[in-house]
Short mmCIF file of C-alpha atoms in Angstrom, two decimals:
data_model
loop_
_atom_site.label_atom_id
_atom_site.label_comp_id
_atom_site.label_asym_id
_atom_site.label_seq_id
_atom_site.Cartn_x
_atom_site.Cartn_y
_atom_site.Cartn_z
CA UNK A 706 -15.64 -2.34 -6.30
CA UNK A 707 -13.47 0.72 -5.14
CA UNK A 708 -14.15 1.27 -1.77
CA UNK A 709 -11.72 3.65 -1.22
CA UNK A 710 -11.23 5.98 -3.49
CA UNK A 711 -9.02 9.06 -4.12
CA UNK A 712 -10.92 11.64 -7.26
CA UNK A 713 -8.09 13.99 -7.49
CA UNK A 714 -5.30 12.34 -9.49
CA UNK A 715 -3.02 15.19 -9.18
CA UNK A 716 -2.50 18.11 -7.21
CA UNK A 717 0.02 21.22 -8.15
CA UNK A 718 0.78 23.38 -4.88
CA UNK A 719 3.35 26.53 -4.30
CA UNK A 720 6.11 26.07 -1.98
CA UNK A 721 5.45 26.68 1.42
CA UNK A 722 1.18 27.07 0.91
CA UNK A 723 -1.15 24.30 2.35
CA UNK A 724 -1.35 21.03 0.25
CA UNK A 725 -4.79 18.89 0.78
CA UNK A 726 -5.83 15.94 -0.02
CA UNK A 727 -8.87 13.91 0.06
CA UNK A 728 -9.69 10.40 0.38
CA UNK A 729 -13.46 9.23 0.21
CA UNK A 730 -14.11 5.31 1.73
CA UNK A 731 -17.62 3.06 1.32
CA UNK A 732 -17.28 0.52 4.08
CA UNK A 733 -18.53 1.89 7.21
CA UNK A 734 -16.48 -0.89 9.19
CA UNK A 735 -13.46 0.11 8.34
CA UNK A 736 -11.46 1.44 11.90
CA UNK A 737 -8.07 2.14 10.61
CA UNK A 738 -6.44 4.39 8.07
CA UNK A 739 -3.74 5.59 6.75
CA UNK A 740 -1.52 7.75 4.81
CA UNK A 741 1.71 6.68 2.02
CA UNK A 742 4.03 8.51 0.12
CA UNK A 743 5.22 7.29 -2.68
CA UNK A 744 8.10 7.95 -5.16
CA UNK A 745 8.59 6.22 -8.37
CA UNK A 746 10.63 2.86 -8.17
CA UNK A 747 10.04 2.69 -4.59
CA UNK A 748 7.81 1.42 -2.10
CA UNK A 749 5.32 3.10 -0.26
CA UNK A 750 6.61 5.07 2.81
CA UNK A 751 4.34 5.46 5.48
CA UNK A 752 3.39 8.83 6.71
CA UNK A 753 0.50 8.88 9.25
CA UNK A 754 -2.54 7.11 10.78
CA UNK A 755 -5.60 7.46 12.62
CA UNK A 756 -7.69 5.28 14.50
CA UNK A 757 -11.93 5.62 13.75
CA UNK A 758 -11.49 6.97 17.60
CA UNK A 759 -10.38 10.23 16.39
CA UNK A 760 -10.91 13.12 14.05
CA UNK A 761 -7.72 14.24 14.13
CA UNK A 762 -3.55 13.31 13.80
CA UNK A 763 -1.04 15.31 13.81
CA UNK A 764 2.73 14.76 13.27
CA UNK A 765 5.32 17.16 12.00
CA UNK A 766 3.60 19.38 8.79
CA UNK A 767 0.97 16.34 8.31
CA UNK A 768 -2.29 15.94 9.62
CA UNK A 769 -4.95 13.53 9.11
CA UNK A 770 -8.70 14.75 9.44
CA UNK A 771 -11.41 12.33 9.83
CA UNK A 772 -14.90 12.59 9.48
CA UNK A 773 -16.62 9.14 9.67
CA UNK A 774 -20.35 10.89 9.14
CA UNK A 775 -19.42 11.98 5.59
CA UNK A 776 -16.89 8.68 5.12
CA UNK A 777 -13.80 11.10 4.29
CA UNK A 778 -10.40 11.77 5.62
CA UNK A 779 -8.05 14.67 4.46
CA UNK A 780 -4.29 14.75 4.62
CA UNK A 781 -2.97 18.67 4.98
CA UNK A 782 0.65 19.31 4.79
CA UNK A 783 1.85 22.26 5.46
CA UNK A 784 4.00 24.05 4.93
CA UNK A 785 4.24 22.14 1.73
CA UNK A 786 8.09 21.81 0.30
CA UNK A 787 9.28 20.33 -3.14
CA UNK A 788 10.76 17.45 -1.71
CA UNK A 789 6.82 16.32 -0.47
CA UNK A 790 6.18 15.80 -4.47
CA UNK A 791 5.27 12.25 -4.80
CA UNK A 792 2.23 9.88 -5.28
CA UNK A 793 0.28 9.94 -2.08
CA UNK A 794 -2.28 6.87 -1.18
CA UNK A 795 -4.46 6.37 1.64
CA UNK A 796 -5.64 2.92 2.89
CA UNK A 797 -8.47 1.79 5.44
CA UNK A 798 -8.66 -1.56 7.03
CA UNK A 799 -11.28 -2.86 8.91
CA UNK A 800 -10.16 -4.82 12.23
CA UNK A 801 -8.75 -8.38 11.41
CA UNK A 802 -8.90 -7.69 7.73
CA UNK A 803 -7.07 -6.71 4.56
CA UNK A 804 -6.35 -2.95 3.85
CA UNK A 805 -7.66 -1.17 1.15
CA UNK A 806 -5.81 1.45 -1.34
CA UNK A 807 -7.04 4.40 -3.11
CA UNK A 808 -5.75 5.23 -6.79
CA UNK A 809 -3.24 7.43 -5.53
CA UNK A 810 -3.17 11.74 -5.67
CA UNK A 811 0.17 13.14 -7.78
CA UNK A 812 1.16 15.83 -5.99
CA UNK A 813 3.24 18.37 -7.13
CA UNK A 814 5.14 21.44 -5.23
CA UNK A 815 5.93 23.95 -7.28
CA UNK A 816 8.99 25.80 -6.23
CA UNK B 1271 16.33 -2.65 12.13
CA UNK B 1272 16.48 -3.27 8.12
CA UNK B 1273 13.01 -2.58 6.32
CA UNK B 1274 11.63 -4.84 4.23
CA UNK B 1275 13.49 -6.63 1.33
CA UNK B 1276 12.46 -8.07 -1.65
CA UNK B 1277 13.91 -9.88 -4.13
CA UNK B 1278 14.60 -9.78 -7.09
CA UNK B 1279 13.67 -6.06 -7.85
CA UNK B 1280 13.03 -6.87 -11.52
CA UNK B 1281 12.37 -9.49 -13.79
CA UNK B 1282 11.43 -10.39 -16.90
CA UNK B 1283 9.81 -13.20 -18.28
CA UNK B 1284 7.54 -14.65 -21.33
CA UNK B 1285 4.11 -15.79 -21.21
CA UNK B 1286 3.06 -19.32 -19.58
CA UNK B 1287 6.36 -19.08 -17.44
CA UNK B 1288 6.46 -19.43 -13.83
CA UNK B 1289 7.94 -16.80 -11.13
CA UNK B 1290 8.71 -16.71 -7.21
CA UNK B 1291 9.22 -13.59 -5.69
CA UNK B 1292 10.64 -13.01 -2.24
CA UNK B 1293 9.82 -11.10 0.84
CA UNK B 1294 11.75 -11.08 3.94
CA UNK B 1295 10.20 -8.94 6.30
CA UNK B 1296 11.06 -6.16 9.34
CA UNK B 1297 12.47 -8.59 12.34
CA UNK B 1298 9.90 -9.39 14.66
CA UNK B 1299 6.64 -8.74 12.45
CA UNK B 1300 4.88 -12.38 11.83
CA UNK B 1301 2.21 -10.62 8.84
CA UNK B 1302 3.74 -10.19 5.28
CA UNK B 1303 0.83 -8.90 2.97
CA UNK B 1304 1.40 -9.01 -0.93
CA UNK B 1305 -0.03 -6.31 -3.08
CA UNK B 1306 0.64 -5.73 -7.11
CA UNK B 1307 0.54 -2.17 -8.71
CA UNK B 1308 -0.51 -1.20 -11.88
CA UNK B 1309 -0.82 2.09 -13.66
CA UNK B 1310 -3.61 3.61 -12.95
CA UNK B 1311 -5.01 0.91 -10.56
CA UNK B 1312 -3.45 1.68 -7.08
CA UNK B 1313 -2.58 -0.95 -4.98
CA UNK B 1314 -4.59 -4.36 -5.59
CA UNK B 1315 -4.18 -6.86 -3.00
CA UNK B 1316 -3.39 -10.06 -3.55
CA UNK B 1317 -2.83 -12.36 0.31
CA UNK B 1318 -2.32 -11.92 3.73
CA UNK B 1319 0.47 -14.76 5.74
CA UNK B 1320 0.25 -14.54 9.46
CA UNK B 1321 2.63 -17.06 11.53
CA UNK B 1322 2.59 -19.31 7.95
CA UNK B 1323 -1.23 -19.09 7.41
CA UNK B 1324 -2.79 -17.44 4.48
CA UNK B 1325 -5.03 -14.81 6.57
CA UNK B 1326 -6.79 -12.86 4.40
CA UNK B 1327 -6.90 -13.19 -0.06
CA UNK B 1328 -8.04 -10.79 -2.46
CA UNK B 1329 -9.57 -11.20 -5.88
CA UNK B 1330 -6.96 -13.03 -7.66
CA UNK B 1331 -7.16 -15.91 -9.91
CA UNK B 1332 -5.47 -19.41 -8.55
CA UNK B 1333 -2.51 -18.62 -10.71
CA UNK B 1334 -1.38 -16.40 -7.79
CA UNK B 1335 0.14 -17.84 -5.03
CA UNK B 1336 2.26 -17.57 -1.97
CA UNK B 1337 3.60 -19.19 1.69
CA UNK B 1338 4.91 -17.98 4.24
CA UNK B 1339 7.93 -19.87 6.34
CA UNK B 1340 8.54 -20.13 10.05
CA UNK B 1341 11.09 -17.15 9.84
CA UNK B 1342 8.22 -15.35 8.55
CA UNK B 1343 9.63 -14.97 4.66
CA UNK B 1344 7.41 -15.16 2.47
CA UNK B 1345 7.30 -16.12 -1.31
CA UNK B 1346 4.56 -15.02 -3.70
CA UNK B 1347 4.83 -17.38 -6.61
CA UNK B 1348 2.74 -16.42 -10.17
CA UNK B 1349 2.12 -19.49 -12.76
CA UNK B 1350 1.14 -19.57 -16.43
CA UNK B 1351 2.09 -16.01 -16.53
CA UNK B 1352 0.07 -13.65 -18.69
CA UNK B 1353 0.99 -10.13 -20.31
CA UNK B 1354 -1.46 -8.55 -17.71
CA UNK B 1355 0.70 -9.58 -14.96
CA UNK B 1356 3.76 -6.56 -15.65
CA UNK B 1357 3.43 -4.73 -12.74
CA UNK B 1358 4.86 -3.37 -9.59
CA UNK B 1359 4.60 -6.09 -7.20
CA UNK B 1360 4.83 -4.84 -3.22
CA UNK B 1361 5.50 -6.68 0.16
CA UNK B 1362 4.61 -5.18 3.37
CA UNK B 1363 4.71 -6.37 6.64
CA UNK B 1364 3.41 -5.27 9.83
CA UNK B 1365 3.64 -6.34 13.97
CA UNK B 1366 -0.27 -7.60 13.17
CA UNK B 1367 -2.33 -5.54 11.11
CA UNK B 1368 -1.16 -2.65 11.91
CA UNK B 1369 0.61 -0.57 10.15
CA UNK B 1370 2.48 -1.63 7.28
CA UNK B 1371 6.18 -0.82 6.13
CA UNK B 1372 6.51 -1.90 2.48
CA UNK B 1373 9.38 -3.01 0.41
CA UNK B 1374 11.19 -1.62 -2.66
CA UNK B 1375 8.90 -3.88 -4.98
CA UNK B 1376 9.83 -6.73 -7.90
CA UNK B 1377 9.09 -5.38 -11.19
CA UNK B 1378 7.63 -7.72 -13.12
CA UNK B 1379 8.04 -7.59 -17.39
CA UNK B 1380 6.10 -10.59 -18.72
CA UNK B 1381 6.90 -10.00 -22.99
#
């Protein structure tokens, strides 16, 4: 059972336009989430998080959006550059427990 | 501080051998968390170690293993391996549940 769950396995983008992606979660106890990037023969790098306390993060060109009504949170970069092409995952956790992964979004900035 | 290391970063090995993987995590964070990656499948995980308890487990057969030391290290060990078992296999650690800074990852070729 998926409970978190990314749809969009890949994502092309033009330099310097808004990249967004979506992430779509089950368990209504789950409090913490978060954001990876990911390039091939590497681990994940951590990018952002957000507490269930907010609707919004914002660091640098990323920001998290969450809407715990509709169970989704969004990742926008922007201004998105070629070096942000990579395999981006977001996880939720549930206090004291394990973290979940999505599938993973491909995304791809075209120069 | 170094990130997280693992050892080796790849292997290869036949069906019904054994293999012990190796995770020494960011100084200072007690949880090590274990998670394998396959194609297609994001990240699965596999166990939570907290101060040398097994906190939290996934949905893994037996054959899947680990332990974590008093220097917080932690070894995942796989038995009786199967062909299904070549993947990407990922160690994170965190403070305590928080989040989690992964390692490079063992690739794992069972042939």
């Amino acid at each position: 059972d998926q409970q978190v769950k990314q749809n969009s396995p890949s994502l092309s983008v033009q330099e310097g336009r808004i990249s967004i992606l979506n992430c779509d979660y089950t368990n209504s106890m789950f409090d913490y989430f978060l954001w990876y990037k990911k390039y091939p023969a590497e681990g994940p790098t951590f990018l952002i998080s957000i507490s269930s306390i907010k609707d919004k993060n914002e660091d640098g060109r990323f920001t998290v959006f969450l809407n715990k009504s509709a169970k989704h949170l969004s990742l926008h970069i922007v201004p998105s550059q070629p070096g942000d092409s990579a395999v981006y995952f977001c996880a939720a956790s549930a206090t004291g427990n394990q973290f979940y992964f999505g599938t993973g979004t491909s995304l791809t900035v075209i120069p | 501080k170094a990130g997280v290391t693992q050892t080796p970063r790849y292997l290869i090995k036949t069906r019904g051998q054994q293999v012990t993987l190796s995770c020494s995590p960011i100084s200072g964070h007690r949880s090590v968390s274990w998670y394998q990656q396959t194609p297609g499948q994001g990240l699965q995980f596999l166990f939570e170690y907290f101060s040398e308890t097994q906190r939290n487990k996934g949905n893994f057969p037996g054959r899947f293993s680990g332990r974590q030391f008093s220097n917080s290290r932690s070894e995942m060990n796989v038995s009786t391996l199967e062909l299904g078992d070549s993947a990407l296999y990922l160690c994170a650690s965190s403070v305590d549940q928080e989040t989690q800074y992964f390692g490079p990852g063992t690739r794992l070729l069972v042939l």
